[in-house]
PDB file of C-alpha atoms in Angstrom:
ATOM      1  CA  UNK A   1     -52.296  -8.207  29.430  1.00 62.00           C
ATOM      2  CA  UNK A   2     -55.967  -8.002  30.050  1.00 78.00           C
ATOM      3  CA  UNK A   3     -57.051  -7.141  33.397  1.00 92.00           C
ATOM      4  CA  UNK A   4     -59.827  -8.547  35.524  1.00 96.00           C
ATOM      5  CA  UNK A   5     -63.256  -7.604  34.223  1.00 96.00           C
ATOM      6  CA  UNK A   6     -66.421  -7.180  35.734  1.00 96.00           C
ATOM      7  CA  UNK A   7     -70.399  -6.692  34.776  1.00 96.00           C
ATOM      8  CA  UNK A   8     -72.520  -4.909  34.930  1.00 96.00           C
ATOM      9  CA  UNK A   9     -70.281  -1.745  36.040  1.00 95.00           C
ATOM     10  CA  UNK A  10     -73.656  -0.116  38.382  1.00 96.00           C
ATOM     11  CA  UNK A  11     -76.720  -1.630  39.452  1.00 97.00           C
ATOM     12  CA  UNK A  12     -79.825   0.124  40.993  1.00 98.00           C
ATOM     13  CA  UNK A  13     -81.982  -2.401  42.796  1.00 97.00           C
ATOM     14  CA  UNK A  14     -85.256  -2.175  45.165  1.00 97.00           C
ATOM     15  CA  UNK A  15     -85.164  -4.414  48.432  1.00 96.00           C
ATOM     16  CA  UNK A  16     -86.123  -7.690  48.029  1.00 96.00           C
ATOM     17  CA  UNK A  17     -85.332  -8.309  44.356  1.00 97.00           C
ATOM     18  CA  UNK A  18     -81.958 -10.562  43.288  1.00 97.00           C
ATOM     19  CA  UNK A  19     -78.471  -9.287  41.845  1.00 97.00           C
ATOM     20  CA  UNK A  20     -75.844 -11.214  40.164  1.00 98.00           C
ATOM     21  CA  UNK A  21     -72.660 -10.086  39.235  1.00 97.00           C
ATOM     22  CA  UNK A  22     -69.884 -11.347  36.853  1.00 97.00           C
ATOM     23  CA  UNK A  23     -66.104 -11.130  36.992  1.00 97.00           C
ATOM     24  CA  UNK A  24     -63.256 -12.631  34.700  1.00 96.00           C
ATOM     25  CA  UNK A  25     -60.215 -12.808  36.214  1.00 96.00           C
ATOM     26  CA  UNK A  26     -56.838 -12.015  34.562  1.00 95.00           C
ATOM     27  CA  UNK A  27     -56.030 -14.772  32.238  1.00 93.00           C
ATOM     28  CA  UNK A  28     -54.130 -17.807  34.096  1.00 92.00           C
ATOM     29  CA  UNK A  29     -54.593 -16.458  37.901  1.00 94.00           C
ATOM     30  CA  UNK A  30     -55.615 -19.505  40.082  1.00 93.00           C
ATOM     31  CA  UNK A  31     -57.204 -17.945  43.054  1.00 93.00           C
ATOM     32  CA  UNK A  32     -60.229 -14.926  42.522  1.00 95.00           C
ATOM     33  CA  UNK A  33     -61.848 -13.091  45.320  1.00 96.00           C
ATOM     34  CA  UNK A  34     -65.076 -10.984  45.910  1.00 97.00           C
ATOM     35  CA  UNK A  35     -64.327  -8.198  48.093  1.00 97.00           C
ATOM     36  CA  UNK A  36     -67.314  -5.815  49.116  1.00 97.00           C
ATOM     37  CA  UNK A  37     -66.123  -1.872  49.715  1.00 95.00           C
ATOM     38  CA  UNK A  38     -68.893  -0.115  51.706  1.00 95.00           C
ATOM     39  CA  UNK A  39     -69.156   3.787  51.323  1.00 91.00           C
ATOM     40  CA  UNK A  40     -66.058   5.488  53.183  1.00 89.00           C
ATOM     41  CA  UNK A  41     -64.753   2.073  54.159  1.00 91.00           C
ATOM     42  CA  UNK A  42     -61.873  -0.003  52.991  1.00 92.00           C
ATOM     43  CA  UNK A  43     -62.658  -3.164  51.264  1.00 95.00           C
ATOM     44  CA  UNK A  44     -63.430  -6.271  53.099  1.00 95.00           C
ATOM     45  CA  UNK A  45     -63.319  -9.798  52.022  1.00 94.00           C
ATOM     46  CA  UNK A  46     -66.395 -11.962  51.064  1.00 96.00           C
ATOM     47  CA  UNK A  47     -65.113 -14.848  49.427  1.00 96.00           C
ATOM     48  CA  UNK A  48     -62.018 -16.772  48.053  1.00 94.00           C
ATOM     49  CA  UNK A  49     -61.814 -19.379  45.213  1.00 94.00           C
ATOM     50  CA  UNK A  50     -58.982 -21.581  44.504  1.00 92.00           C
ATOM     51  CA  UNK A  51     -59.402 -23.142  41.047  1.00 90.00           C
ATOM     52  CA  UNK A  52     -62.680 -23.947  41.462  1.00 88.00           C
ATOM     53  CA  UNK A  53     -62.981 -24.524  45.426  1.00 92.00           C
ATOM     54  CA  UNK A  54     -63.894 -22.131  48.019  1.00 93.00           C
ATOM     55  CA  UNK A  55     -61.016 -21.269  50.130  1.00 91.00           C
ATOM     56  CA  UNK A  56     -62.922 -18.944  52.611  1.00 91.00           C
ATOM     57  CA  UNK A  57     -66.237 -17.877  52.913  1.00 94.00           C
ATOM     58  CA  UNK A  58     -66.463 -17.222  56.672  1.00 92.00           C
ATOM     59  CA  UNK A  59     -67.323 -13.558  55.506  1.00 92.00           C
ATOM     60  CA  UNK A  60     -70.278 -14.401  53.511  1.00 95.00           C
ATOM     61  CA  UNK A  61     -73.716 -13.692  54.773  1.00 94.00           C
ATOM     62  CA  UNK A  62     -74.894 -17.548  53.316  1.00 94.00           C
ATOM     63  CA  UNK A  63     -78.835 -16.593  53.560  1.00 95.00           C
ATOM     64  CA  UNK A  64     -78.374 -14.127  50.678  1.00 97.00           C
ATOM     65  CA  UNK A  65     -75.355 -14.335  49.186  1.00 97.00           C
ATOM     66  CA  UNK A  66     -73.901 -17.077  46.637  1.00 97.00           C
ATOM     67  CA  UNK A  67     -71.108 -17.204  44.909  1.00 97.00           C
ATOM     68  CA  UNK A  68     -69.838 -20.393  42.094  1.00 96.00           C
ATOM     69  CA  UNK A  69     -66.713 -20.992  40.014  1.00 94.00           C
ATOM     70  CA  UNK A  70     -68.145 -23.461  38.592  1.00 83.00           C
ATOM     71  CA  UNK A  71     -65.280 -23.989  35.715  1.00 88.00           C
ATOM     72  CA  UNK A  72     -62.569 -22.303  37.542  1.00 85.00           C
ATOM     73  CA  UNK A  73     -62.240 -19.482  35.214  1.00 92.00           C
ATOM     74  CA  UNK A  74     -65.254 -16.661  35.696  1.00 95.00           C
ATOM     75  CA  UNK A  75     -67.070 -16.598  38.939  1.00 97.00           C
ATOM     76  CA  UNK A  76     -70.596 -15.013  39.493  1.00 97.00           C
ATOM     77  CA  UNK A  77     -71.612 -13.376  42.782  1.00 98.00           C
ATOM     78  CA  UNK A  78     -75.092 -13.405  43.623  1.00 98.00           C
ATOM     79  CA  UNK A  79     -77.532 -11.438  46.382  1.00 97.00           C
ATOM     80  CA  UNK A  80     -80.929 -12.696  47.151  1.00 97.00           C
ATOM     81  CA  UNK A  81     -83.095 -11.244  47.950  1.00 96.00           C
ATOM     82  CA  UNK A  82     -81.014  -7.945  48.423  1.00 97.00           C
ATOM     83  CA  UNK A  83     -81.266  -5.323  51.835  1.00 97.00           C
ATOM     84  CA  UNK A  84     -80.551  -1.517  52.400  1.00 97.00           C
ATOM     85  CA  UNK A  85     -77.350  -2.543  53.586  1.00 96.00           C
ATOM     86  CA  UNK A  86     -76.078  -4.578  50.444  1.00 97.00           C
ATOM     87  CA  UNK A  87     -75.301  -0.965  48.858  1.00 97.00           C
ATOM     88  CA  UNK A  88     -71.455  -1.035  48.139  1.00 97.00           C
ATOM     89  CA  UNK A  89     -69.317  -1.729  45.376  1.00 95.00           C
ATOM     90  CA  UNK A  90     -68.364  -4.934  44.809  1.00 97.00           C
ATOM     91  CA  UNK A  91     -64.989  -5.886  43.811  1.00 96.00           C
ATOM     92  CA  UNK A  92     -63.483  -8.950  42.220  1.00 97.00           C
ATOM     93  CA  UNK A  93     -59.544  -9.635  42.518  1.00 96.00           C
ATOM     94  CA  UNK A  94     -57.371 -12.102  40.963  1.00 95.00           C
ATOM     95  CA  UNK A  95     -53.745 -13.567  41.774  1.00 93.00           C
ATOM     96  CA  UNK A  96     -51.858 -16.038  39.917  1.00 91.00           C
ATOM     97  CA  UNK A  97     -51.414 -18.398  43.087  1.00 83.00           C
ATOM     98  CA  UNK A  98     -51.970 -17.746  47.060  1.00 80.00           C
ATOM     99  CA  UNK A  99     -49.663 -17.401  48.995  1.00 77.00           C
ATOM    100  CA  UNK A 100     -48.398 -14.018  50.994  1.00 70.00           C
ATOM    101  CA  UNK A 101     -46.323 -12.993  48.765  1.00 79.00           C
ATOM    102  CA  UNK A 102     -49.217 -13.088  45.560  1.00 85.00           C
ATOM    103  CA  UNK A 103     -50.269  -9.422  44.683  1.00 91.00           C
ATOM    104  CA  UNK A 104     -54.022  -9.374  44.193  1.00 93.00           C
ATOM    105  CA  UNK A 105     -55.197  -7.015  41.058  1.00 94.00           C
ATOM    106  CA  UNK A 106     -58.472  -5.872  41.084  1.00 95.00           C
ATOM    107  CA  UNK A 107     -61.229  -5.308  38.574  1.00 95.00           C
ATOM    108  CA  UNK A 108     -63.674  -1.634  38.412  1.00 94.00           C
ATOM    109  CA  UNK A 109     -65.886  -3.159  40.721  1.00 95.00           C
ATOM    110  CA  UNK A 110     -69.890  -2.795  40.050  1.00 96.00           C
ATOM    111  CA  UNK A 111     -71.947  -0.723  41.847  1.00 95.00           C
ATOM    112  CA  UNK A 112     -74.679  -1.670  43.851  1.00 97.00           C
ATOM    113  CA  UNK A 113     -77.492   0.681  44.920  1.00 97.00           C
ATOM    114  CA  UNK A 114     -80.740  -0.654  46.431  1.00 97.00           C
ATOM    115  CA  UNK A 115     -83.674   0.966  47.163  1.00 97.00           C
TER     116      UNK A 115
ATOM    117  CA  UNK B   1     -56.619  -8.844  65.885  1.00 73.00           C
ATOM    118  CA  UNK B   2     -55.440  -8.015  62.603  1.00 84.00           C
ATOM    119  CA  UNK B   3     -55.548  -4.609  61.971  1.00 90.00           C
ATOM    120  CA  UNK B   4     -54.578  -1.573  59.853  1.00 95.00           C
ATOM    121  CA  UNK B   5     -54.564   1.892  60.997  1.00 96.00           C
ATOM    122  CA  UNK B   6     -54.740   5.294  58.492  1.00 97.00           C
ATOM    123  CA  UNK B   7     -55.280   8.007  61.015  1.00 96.00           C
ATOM    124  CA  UNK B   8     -55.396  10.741  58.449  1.00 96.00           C
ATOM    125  CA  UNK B   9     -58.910  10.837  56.395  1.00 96.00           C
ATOM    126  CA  UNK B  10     -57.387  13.288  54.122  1.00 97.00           C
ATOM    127  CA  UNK B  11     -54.173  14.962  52.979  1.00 98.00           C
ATOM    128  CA  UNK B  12     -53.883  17.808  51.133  1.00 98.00           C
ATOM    129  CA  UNK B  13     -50.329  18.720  49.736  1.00 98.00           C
ATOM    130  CA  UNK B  14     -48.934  21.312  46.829  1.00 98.00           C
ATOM    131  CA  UNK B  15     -47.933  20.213  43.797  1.00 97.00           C
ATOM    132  CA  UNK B  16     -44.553  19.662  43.559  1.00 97.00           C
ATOM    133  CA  UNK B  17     -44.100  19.123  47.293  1.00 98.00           C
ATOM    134  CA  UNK B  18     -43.103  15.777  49.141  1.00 97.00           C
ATOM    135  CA  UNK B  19     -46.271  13.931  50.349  1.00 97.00           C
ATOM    136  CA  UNK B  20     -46.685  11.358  53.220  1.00 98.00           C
ATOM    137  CA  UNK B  21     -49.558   8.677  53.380  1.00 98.00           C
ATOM    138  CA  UNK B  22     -49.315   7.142  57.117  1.00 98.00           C
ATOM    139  CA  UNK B  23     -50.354   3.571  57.811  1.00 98.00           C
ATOM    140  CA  UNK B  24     -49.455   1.621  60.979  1.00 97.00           C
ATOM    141  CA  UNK B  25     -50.635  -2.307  61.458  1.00 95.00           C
ATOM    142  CA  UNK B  26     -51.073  -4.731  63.814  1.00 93.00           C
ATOM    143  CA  UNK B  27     -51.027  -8.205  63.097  1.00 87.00           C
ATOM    144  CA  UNK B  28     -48.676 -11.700  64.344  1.00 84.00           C
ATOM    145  CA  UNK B  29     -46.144 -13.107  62.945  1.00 81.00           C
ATOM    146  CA  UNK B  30     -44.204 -11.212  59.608  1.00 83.00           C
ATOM    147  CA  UNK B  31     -46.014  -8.722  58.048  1.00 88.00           C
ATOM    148  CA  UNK B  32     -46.473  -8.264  54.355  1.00 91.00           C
ATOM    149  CA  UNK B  33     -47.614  -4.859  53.393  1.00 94.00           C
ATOM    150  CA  UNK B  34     -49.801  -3.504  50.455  1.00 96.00           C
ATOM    151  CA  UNK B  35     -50.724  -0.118  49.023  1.00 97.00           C
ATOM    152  CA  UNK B  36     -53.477   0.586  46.844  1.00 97.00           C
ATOM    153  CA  UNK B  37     -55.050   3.423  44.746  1.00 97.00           C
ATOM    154  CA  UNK B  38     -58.277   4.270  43.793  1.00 94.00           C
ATOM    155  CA  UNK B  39     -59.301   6.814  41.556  1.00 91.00           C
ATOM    156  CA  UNK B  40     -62.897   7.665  41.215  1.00 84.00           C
ATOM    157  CA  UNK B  41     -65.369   5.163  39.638  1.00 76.00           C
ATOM    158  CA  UNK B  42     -62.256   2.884  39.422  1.00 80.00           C
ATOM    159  CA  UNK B  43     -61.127  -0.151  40.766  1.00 84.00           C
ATOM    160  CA  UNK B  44     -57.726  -0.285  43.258  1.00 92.00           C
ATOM    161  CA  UNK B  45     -54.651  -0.612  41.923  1.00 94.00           C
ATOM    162  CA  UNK B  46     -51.591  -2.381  42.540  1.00 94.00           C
ATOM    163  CA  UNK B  47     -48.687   0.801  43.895  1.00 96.00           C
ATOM    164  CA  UNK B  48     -46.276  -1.238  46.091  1.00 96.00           C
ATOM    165  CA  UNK B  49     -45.695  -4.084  48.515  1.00 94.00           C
ATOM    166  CA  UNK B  50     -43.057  -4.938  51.586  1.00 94.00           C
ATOM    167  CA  UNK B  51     -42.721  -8.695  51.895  1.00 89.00           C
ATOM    168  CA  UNK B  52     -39.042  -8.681  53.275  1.00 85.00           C
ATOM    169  CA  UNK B  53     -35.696  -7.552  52.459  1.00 86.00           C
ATOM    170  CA  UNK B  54     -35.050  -3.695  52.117  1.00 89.00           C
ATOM    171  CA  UNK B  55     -37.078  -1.431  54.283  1.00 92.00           C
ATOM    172  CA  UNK B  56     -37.545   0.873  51.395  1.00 95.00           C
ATOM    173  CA  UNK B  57     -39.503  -0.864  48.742  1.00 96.00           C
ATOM    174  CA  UNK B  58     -40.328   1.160  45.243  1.00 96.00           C
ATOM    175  CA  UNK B  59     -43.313   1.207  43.641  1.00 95.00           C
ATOM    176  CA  UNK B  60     -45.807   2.532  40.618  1.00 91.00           C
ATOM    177  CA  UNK B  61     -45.974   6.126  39.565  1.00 92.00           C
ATOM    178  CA  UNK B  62     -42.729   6.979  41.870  1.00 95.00           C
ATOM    179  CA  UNK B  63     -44.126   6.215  45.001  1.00 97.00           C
ATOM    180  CA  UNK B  64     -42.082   4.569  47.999  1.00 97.00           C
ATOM    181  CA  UNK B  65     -42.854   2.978  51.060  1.00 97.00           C
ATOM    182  CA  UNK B  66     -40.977   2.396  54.279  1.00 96.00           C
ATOM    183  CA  UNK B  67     -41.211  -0.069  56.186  1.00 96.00           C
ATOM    184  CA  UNK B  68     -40.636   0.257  59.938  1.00 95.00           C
ATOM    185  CA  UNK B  69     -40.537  -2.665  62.294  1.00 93.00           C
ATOM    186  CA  UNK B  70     -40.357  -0.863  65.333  1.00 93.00           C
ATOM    187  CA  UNK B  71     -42.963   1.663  64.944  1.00 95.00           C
ATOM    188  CA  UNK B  72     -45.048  -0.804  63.105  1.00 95.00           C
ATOM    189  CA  UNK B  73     -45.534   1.636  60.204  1.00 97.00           C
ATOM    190  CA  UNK B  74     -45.453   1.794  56.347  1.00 98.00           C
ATOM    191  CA  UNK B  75     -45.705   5.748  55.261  1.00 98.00           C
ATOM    192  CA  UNK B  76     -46.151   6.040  51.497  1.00 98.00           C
ATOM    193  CA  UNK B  77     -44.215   8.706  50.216  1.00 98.00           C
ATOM    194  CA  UNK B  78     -43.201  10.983  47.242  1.00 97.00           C
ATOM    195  CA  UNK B  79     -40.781  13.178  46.523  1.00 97.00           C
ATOM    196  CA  UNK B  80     -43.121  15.639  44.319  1.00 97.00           C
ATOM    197  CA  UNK B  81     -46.511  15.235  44.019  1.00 97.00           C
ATOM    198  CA  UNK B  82     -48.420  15.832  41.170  1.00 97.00           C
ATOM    199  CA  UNK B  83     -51.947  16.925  40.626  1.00 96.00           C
ATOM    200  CA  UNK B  84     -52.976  14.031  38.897  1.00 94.00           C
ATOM    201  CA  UNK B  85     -51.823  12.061  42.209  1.00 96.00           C
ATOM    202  CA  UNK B  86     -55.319  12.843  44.020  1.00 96.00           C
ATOM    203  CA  UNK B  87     -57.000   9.892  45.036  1.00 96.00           C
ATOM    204  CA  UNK B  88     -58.165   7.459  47.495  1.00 96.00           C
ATOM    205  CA  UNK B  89     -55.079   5.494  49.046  1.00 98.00           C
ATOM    206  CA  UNK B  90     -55.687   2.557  50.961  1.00 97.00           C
ATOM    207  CA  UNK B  91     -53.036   0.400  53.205  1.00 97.00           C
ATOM    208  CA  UNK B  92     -53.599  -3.150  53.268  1.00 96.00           C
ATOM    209  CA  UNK B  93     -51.961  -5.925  55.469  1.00 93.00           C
ATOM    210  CA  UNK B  94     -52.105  -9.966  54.525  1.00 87.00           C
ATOM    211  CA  UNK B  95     -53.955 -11.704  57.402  1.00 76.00           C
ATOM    212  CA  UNK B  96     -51.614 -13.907  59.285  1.00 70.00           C
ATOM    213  CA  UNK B  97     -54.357 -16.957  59.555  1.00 71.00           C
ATOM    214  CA  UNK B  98     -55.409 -16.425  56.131  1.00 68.00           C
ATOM    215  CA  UNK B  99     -52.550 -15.704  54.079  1.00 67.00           C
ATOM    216  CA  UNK B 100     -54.201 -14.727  51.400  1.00 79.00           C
ATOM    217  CA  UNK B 101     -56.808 -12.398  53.089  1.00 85.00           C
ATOM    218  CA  UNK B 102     -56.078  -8.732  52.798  1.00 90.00           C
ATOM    219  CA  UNK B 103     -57.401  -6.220  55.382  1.00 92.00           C
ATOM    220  CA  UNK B 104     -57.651  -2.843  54.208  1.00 95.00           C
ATOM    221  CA  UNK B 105     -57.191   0.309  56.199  1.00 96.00           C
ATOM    222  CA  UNK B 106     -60.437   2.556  56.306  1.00 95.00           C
ATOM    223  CA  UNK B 107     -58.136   4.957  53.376  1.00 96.00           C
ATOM    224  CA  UNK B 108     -56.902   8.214  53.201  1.00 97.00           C
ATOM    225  CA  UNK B 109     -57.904  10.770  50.192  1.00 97.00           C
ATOM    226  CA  UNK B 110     -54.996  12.764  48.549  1.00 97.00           C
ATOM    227  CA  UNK B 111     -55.545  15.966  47.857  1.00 97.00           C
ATOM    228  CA  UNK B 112     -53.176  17.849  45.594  1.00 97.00           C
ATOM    229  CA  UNK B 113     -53.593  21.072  44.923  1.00 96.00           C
ATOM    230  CA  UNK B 114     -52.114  23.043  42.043  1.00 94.00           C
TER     231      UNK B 114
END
Protein backbone atom coordinates (compact mmCIF):
# COMPACT_ATOMS: atom_id res chain seq x y z
CA UNK A 1 0.00 0.00 0.00
CA UNK A 2 1.20 3.36 -1.07
CA UNK A 3 1.79 5.83 1.52
CA UNK A 4 0.96 9.50 1.66
CA UNK A 5 3.09 11.55 -0.71
CA UNK A 6 4.20 14.90 -0.73
CA UNK A 7 6.02 17.67 -3.19
CA UNK A 8 8.31 19.21 -3.49
CA UNK A 9 10.42 17.32 -0.62
CA UNK A 10 12.59 21.06 0.31
CA UNK A 11 11.92 24.45 -0.61
CA UNK A 12 14.25 27.53 -0.19
CA UNK A 13 12.23 30.72 -0.38
CA UNK A 14 13.05 34.64 0.22
CA UNK A 15 10.38 36.64 2.36
CA UNK A 16 7.66 37.83 0.63
CA UNK A 17 7.44 35.40 -2.29
CA UNK A 18 4.48 32.43 -2.34
CA UNK A 19 4.86 28.53 -1.61
CA UNK A 20 2.54 25.82 -2.41
CA UNK A 21 2.78 22.46 -1.44
CA UNK A 22 1.15 19.14 -2.57
CA UNK A 23 0.19 16.00 -0.68
CA UNK A 24 -1.71 12.70 -1.78
CA UNK A 25 -3.04 10.95 0.82
CA UNK A 26 -3.05 7.13 1.17
CA UNK A 27 -5.50 5.76 -1.23
CA UNK A 28 -9.23 5.67 0.31
CA UNK A 29 -8.44 7.75 3.70
CA UNK A 30 -11.35 10.28 4.19
CA UNK A 31 -9.90 12.85 6.44
CA UNK A 32 -6.06 14.57 5.52
CA UNK A 33 -4.31 17.03 7.68
CA UNK A 34 -1.45 19.66 7.35
CA UNK A 35 0.58 19.64 10.34
CA UNK A 36 3.56 22.24 10.56
CA UNK A 37 6.80 20.83 12.75
CA UNK A 38 8.96 23.86 13.70
CA UNK A 39 12.77 23.18 14.40
CA UNK A 40 13.12 21.21 17.86
CA UNK A 41 9.36 21.24 18.27
CA UNK A 42 6.73 18.59 17.97
CA UNK A 43 4.28 18.95 15.24
CA UNK A 44 1.30 21.09 15.53
CA UNK A 45 -1.87 21.09 13.64
CA UNK A 46 -2.81 23.58 10.82
CA UNK A 47 -5.64 22.19 9.17
CA UNK A 48 -8.16 19.24 8.84
CA UNK A 49 -10.20 18.09 5.77
CA UNK A 50 -13.01 15.74 5.80
CA UNK A 51 -13.78 14.61 2.24
CA UNK A 52 -13.61 17.73 0.88
CA UNK A 53 -14.72 20.11 3.92
CA UNK A 54 -12.62 21.77 6.40
CA UNK A 55 -13.03 20.27 9.73
CA UNK A 56 -10.67 22.72 11.64
CA UNK A 57 -8.72 25.46 10.72
CA UNK A 58 -8.65 27.45 13.98
CA UNK A 59 -4.76 26.92 13.68
CA UNK A 60 -4.33 28.53 10.42
CA UNK A 61 -2.83 31.94 10.15
CA UNK A 62 -5.86 32.89 7.26
CA UNK A 63 -3.81 36.15 5.97
CA UNK A 64 -1.16 33.84 4.47
CA UNK A 65 -2.02 30.58 4.51
CA UNK A 66 -4.62 28.55 2.21
CA UNK A 67 -5.30 25.35 1.97
CA UNK A 68 -8.22 23.42 -0.77
CA UNK A 69 -9.38 19.84 -1.29
CA UNK A 70 -11.03 20.77 -3.86
CA UNK A 71 -11.92 16.98 -5.15
CA UNK A 72 -11.46 15.33 -1.90
CA UNK A 73 -8.53 13.36 -2.89
CA UNK A 74 -5.05 15.62 -3.01
CA UNK A 75 -4.97 18.79 -1.07
CA UNK A 76 -2.51 21.75 -1.73
CA UNK A 77 -1.20 23.99 1.07
CA UNK A 78 -0.32 27.35 0.20
CA UNK A 79 1.81 30.45 2.01
CA UNK A 80 1.53 33.93 0.76
CA UNK A 81 3.42 35.89 0.89
CA UNK A 82 5.81 33.79 3.19
CA UNK A 83 7.79 35.27 6.72
CA UNK A 84 11.05 34.26 8.63
CA UNK A 85 8.93 32.37 10.77
CA UNK A 86 7.15 30.06 8.10
CA UNK A 87 10.57 27.94 8.16
CA UNK A 88 9.46 24.36 9.27
CA UNK A 89 8.61 21.27 7.69
CA UNK A 90 5.41 20.76 6.71
CA UNK A 91 3.66 17.59 7.11
CA UNK A 92 0.59 16.07 5.54
CA UNK A 93 -1.30 13.03 7.37
CA UNK A 94 -4.02 10.86 6.31
CA UNK A 95 -6.62 8.49 8.20
CA UNK A 96 -9.21 6.41 6.76
CA UNK A 97 -12.08 8.08 8.94
CA UNK A 98 -11.95 10.46 12.24
CA UNK A 99 -12.64 9.45 15.01
CA UNK A 100 -10.17 8.79 18.25
CA UNK A 101 -9.47 5.72 17.60
CA UNK A 102 -8.16 6.54 13.57
CA UNK A 103 -4.26 6.31 13.43
CA UNK A 104 -3.00 9.20 11.34
CA UNK A 105 0.09 8.16 8.86
CA UNK A 106 2.15 10.72 7.74
CA UNK A 107 3.92 11.65 4.55
CA UNK A 108 8.14 12.96 4.38
CA UNK A 109 7.00 16.27 4.89
CA UNK A 110 8.66 19.23 2.63
CA UNK A 111 10.93 21.50 3.83
CA UNK A 112 10.54 24.99 4.01
CA UNK A 113 13.42 27.47 4.34
CA UNK A 114 12.90 31.22 3.76
CA UNK A 115 15.19 33.76 3.53
CA UNK B 1 -5.28 22.37 28.63
CA UNK B 2 -4.31 19.55 26.64
CA UNK B 3 -0.98 18.70 27.05
CA UNK B 4 1.93 16.25 26.59
CA UNK B 5 4.99 16.20 28.57
CA UNK B 6 8.65 14.45 27.37
CA UNK B 7 10.94 15.70 30.05
CA UNK B 8 13.96 13.99 28.63
CA UNK B 9 15.46 15.88 25.35
CA UNK B 10 17.67 12.99 24.83
CA UNK B 11 18.46 9.40 25.80
CA UNK B 12 21.34 7.70 25.21
CA UNK B 13 21.36 3.84 25.89
CA UNK B 14 23.84 0.71 24.83
CA UNK B 15 23.01 -1.48 22.40
CA UNK B 16 21.51 -4.34 23.55
CA UNK B 17 20.25 -2.72 26.75
CA UNK B 18 16.50 -2.01 27.78
CA UNK B 19 15.53 1.61 26.84
CA UNK B 20 12.77 3.89 28.32
CA UNK B 21 11.09 6.87 26.38
CA UNK B 22 8.97 8.85 29.19
CA UNK B 23 5.81 10.73 28.27
CA UNK B 24 3.19 11.94 30.78
CA UNK B 25 -0.22 13.89 29.50
CA UNK B 26 -2.75 15.90 30.58
CA UNK B 27 -5.91 16.13 28.98
CA UNK B 28 -10.11 15.42 30.07
CA UNK B 29 -11.96 12.84 29.62
CA UNK B 30 -10.22 9.16 28.23
CA UNK B 31 -7.08 9.43 26.83
CA UNK B 32 -5.91 7.85 23.64
CA UNK B 33 -2.21 7.70 23.31
CA UNK B 34 0.21 7.79 20.24
CA UNK B 35 3.90 7.22 19.61
CA UNK B 36 5.75 8.29 16.74
CA UNK B 37 9.24 8.03 15.09
CA UNK B 38 11.17 10.10 13.08
CA UNK B 39 14.23 9.36 11.47
CA UNK B 40 16.17 12.05 9.82
CA UNK B 41 14.83 13.78 6.64
CA UNK B 42 11.78 11.46 7.19
CA UNK B 43 8.37 11.75 7.95
CA UNK B 44 6.81 10.19 11.54
CA UNK B 45 5.79 6.98 11.70
CA UNK B 46 3.11 5.05 13.08
CA UNK B 47 4.99 2.72 16.46
CA UNK B 48 1.99 2.19 18.81
CA UNK B 49 -1.26 3.45 20.28
CA UNK B 50 -3.36 2.96 23.81
CA UNK B 51 -7.04 3.52 23.12
CA UNK B 52 -8.37 1.13 25.95
CA UNK B 53 -8.19 -2.31 27.09
CA UNK B 54 -4.70 -3.72 28.22
CA UNK B 55 -2.32 -1.32 29.80
CA UNK B 56 0.46 -2.82 27.83
CA UNK B 57 -0.14 -2.22 24.20
CA UNK B 58 2.58 -3.68 21.47
CA UNK B 59 3.79 -2.00 18.79
CA UNK B 60 6.28 -1.69 15.50
CA UNK B 61 9.88 -2.74 15.59
CA UNK B 62 9.32 -4.44 19.24
CA UNK B 63 8.51 -1.53 21.03
CA UNK B 64 5.86 -1.42 24.00
CA UNK B 65 4.10 1.08 25.77
CA UNK B 66 2.45 1.26 29.16
CA UNK B 67 -0.10 2.87 29.95
CA UNK B 68 -0.59 4.25 33.46
CA UNK B 69 -3.75 5.90 34.64
CA UNK B 70 -2.61 6.97 37.82
CA UNK B 71 0.62 8.51 37.05
CA UNK B 72 -0.77 9.77 33.84
CA UNK B 73 2.15 8.25 31.89
CA UNK B 74 2.90 6.18 28.72
CA UNK B 75 6.87 5.12 28.84
CA UNK B 76 7.90 3.52 25.55
CA UNK B 77 10.02 0.76 26.12
CA UNK B 78 12.34 -2.03 24.73
CA UNK B 79 13.79 -4.82 25.86
CA UNK B 80 17.17 -4.43 23.66
CA UNK B 81 17.87 -1.66 21.77
CA UNK B 82 19.47 -1.62 18.68
CA UNK B 83 21.65 0.87 16.95
CA UNK B 84 19.53 1.37 14.19
CA UNK B 85 16.79 2.45 16.92
CA UNK B 86 18.28 6.18 17.11
CA UNK B 87 15.85 8.64 16.35
CA UNK B 88 13.52 11.32 17.19
CA UNK B 89 10.49 9.87 19.31
CA UNK B 90 7.60 11.89 19.79
CA UNK B 91 4.40 11.20 22.25
CA UNK B 92 1.23 12.35 21.01
CA UNK B 93 -2.23 12.60 22.79
CA UNK B 94 -5.83 12.98 20.75
CA UNK B 95 -7.37 16.32 21.84
CA UNK B 96 -10.46 15.71 23.84
CA UNK B 97 -12.54 18.71 21.94
CA UNK B 98 -11.16 17.74 18.73
CA UNK B 99 -11.01 14.16 18.49
CA UNK B 100 -9.15 14.00 15.78
CA UNK B 101 -6.45 16.64 16.71
CA UNK B 102 -3.19 15.21 17.87
CA UNK B 103 -0.85 17.19 20.19
CA UNK B 104 2.59 16.18 20.07
CA UNK B 105 5.08 16.24 22.88
CA UNK B 106 8.16 18.62 22.16
CA UNK B 107 10.20 14.75 21.43
CA UNK B 108 12.91 13.03 22.79
CA UNK B 109 16.11 11.88 20.55
CA UNK B 110 17.37 8.23 21.05
CA UNK B 111 20.66 7.76 21.16
CA UNK B 112 22.08 4.27 20.86
CA UNK B 113 25.34 3.69 21.05
CA UNK B 114 27.22 0.62 19.86
Amino acid sequence: EAGVAQSPRYKIIEKRQSVAFWCNPISGHATLYWYQQILGQGPKLLIQFQNNGVVDDSQLPKDRFSAERLKGVDSTLKIQPAKLEDSAVYLCASSLSPGQQETQYFGPGTRLLVL
Amino acid sequence: AQSVAQPEDQVNVAEGNPLTVKCTYSVSGNPYLFWYVQYPNRGLQFLLKYITGDNLVKGSYGFEAEFNKSQTSFHLKKPSALVSDSALYFCAVRDSYNTDKLIFGTGTRLQVFP
